[in-house]
Tab-separated table of C-alpha atoms in Angstrom:
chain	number	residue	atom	x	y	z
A	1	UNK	CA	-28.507	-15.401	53.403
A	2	UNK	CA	-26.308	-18.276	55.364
A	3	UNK	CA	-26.018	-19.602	51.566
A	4	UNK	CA	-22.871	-18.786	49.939
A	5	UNK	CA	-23.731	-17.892	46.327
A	6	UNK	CA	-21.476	-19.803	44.054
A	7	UNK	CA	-19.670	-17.448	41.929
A	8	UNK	CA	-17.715	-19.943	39.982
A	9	UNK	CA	-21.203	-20.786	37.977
A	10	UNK	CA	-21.902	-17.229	37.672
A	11	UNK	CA	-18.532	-16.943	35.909
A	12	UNK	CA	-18.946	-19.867	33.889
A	13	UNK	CA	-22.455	-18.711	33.301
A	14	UNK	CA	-21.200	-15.023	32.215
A	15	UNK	CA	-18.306	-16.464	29.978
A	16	UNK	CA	-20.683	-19.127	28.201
A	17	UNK	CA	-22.924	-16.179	27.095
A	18	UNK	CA	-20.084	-14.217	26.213
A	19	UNK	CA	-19.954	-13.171	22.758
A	20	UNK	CA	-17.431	-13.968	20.390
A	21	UNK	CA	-17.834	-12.639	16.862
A	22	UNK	CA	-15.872	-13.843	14.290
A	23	UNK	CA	-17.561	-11.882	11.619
A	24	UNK	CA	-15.891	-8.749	12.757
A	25	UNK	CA	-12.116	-10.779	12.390
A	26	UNK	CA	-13.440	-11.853	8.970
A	27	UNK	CA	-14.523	-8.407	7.849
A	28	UNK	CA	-11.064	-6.729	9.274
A	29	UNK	CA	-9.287	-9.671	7.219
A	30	UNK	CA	-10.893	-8.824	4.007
A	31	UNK	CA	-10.353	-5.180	4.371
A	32	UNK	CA	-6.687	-5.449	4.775
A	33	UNK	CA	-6.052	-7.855	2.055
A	34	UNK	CA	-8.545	-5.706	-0.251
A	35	UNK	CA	-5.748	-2.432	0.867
A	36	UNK	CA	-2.711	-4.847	-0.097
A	37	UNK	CA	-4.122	-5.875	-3.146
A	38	UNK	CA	-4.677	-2.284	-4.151
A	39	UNK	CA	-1.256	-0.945	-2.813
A	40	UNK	CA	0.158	-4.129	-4.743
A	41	UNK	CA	-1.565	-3.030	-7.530
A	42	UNK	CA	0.389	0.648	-7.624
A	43	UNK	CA	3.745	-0.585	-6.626
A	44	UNK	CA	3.707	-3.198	-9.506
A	45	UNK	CA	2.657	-0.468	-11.751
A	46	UNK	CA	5.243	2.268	-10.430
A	47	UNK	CA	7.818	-1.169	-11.049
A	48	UNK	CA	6.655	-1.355	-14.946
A	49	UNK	CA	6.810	2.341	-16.130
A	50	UNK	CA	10.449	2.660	-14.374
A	51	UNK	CA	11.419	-0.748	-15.787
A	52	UNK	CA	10.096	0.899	-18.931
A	53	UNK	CA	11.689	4.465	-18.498
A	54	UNK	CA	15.256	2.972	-17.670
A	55	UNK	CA	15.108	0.240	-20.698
A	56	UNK	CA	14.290	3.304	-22.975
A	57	UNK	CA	17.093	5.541	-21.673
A	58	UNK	CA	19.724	2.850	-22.008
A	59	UNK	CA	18.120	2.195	-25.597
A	60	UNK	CA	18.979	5.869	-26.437
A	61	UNK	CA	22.326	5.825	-24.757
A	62	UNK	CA	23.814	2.970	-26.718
A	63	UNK	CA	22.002	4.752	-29.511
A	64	UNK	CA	24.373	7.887	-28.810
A	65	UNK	CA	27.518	5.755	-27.821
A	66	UNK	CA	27.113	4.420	-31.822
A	67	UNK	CA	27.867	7.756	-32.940
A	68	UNK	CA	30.869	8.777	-30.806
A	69	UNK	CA	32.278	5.133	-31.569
A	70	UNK	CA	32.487	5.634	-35.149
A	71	UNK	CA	36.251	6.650	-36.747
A	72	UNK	CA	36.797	10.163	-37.438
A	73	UNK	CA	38.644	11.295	-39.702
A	74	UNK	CA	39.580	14.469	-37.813
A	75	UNK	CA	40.625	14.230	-34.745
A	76	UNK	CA	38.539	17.529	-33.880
A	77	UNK	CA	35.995	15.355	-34.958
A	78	UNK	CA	36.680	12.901	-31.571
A	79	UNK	CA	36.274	15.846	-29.238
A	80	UNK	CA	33.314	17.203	-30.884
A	81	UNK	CA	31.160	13.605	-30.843
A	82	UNK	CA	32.120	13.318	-27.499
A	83	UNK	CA	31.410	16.725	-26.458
A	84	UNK	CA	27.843	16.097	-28.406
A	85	UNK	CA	26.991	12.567	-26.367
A	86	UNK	CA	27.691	14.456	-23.261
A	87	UNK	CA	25.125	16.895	-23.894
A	88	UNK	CA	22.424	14.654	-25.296
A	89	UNK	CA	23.460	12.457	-22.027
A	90	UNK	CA	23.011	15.767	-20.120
A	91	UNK	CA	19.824	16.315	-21.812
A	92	UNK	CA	18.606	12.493	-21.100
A	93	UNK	CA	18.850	12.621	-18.251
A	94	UNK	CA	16.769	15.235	-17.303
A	95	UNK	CA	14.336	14.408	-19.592
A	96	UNK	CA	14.437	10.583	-17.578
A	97	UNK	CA	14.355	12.006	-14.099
A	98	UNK	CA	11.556	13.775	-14.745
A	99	UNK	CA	9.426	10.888	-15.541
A	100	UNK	CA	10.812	9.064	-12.618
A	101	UNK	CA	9.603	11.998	-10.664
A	102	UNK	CA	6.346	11.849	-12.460
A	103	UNK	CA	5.750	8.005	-11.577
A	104	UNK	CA	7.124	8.583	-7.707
A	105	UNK	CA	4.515	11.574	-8.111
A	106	UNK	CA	1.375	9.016	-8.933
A	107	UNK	CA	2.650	6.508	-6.775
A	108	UNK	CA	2.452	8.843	-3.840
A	109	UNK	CA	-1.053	10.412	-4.497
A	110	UNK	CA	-2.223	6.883	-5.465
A	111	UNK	CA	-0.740	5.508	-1.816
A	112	UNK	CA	-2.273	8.566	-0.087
A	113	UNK	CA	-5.964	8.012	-1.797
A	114	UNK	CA	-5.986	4.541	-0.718
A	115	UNK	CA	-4.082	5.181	2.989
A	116	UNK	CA	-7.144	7.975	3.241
A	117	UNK	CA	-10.044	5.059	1.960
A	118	UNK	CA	-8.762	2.981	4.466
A	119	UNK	CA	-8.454	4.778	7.148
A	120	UNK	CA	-12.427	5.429	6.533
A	121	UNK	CA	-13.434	1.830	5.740
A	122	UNK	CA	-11.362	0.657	9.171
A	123	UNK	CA	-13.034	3.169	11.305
A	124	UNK	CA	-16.421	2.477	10.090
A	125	UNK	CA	-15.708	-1.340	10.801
A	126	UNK	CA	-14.273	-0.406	14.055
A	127	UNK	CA	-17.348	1.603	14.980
A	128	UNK	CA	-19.584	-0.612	13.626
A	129	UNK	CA	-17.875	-3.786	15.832
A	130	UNK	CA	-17.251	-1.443	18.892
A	131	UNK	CA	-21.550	-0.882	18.422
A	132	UNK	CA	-22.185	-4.581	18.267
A	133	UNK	CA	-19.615	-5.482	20.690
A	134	UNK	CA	-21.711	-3.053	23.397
A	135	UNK	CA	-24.755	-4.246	22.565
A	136	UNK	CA	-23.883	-8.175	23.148
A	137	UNK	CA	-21.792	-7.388	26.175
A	138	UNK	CA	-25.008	-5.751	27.748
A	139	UNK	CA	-27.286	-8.329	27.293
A	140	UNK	CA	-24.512	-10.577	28.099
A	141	UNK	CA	-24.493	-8.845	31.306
A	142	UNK	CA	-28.070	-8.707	31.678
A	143	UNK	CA	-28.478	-12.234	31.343
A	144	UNK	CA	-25.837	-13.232	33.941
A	145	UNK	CA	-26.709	-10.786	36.377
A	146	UNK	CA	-30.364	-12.323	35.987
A	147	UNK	CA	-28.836	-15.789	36.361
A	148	UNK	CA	-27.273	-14.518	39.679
A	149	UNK	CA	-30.696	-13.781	41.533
């Protein structure tokens, strides 16, 4: 009792026997560059089929513009190629928006699949960590409070 107990060993005691796992760092690591390679993965694809879409519309513009650049020999004829482009260019570009829609469509459901999958594998890793963690810190404490009688 007229002995001062020497907490500076019990702390370097309690913080020696500390765990520290890595595993769990590791394991949150690979998840998240698993997600980015997977939402790489759909933005590269979204990038391709509107790099696609857009080189096909301007395909089938210029395709259009060849008919309302040709001489007429009526000038009735001028108004009514032009009149005719606008409408197919009307008509294109609905038909074009629509697939843009379509890939922005995939895109989304695709980013809210793997968003969802994620959210799941990141809990079950932080459960599973937050299990361990509790289990090492209690022995942890076990051991220094065992150290301190």
């Amino acid at each position: 009792m007229t002995k001062t107990p020497d907490f500076a060993k019990v702390m370097q005691d309690m913080m020696a026997s500390f765990p520290v796992d890595s595993s769990a760092m590791q394991n949150a690591f690979k998840t998240q560059a698993a997600l980015a390679e997977k939402m790489s993965k759909v933005a590269l694809e979204a990038a391709e089929k509107s790099t696609e879409i857009t080189a096909k519309w301007t395909k089938d513009t210029i395709a259009k513009m060849a008919d309302v650049s040709k001489a007429k020999t009526e000038p009735t004829d001028y108004s009514k190629s032009v009149t005719d482009f606008a409408s197919a260019a009307a008509e294109m570009a609905a038909e074009n928006l629509a697939a843009f829609a379509e890939v922005a469509k995939k895109v989304q459901m695709e980013t809210v699949e793997l968003m969802l999958a994620a959210g799941k594998d990141m809990s079950e890793d932080a459960t599973a960590a937050v299990k361990k963690a509790t289990s090492d810190v209690t022995v942890a404490a076990k051991k220094a409070a065992s150290a301190a009688k």
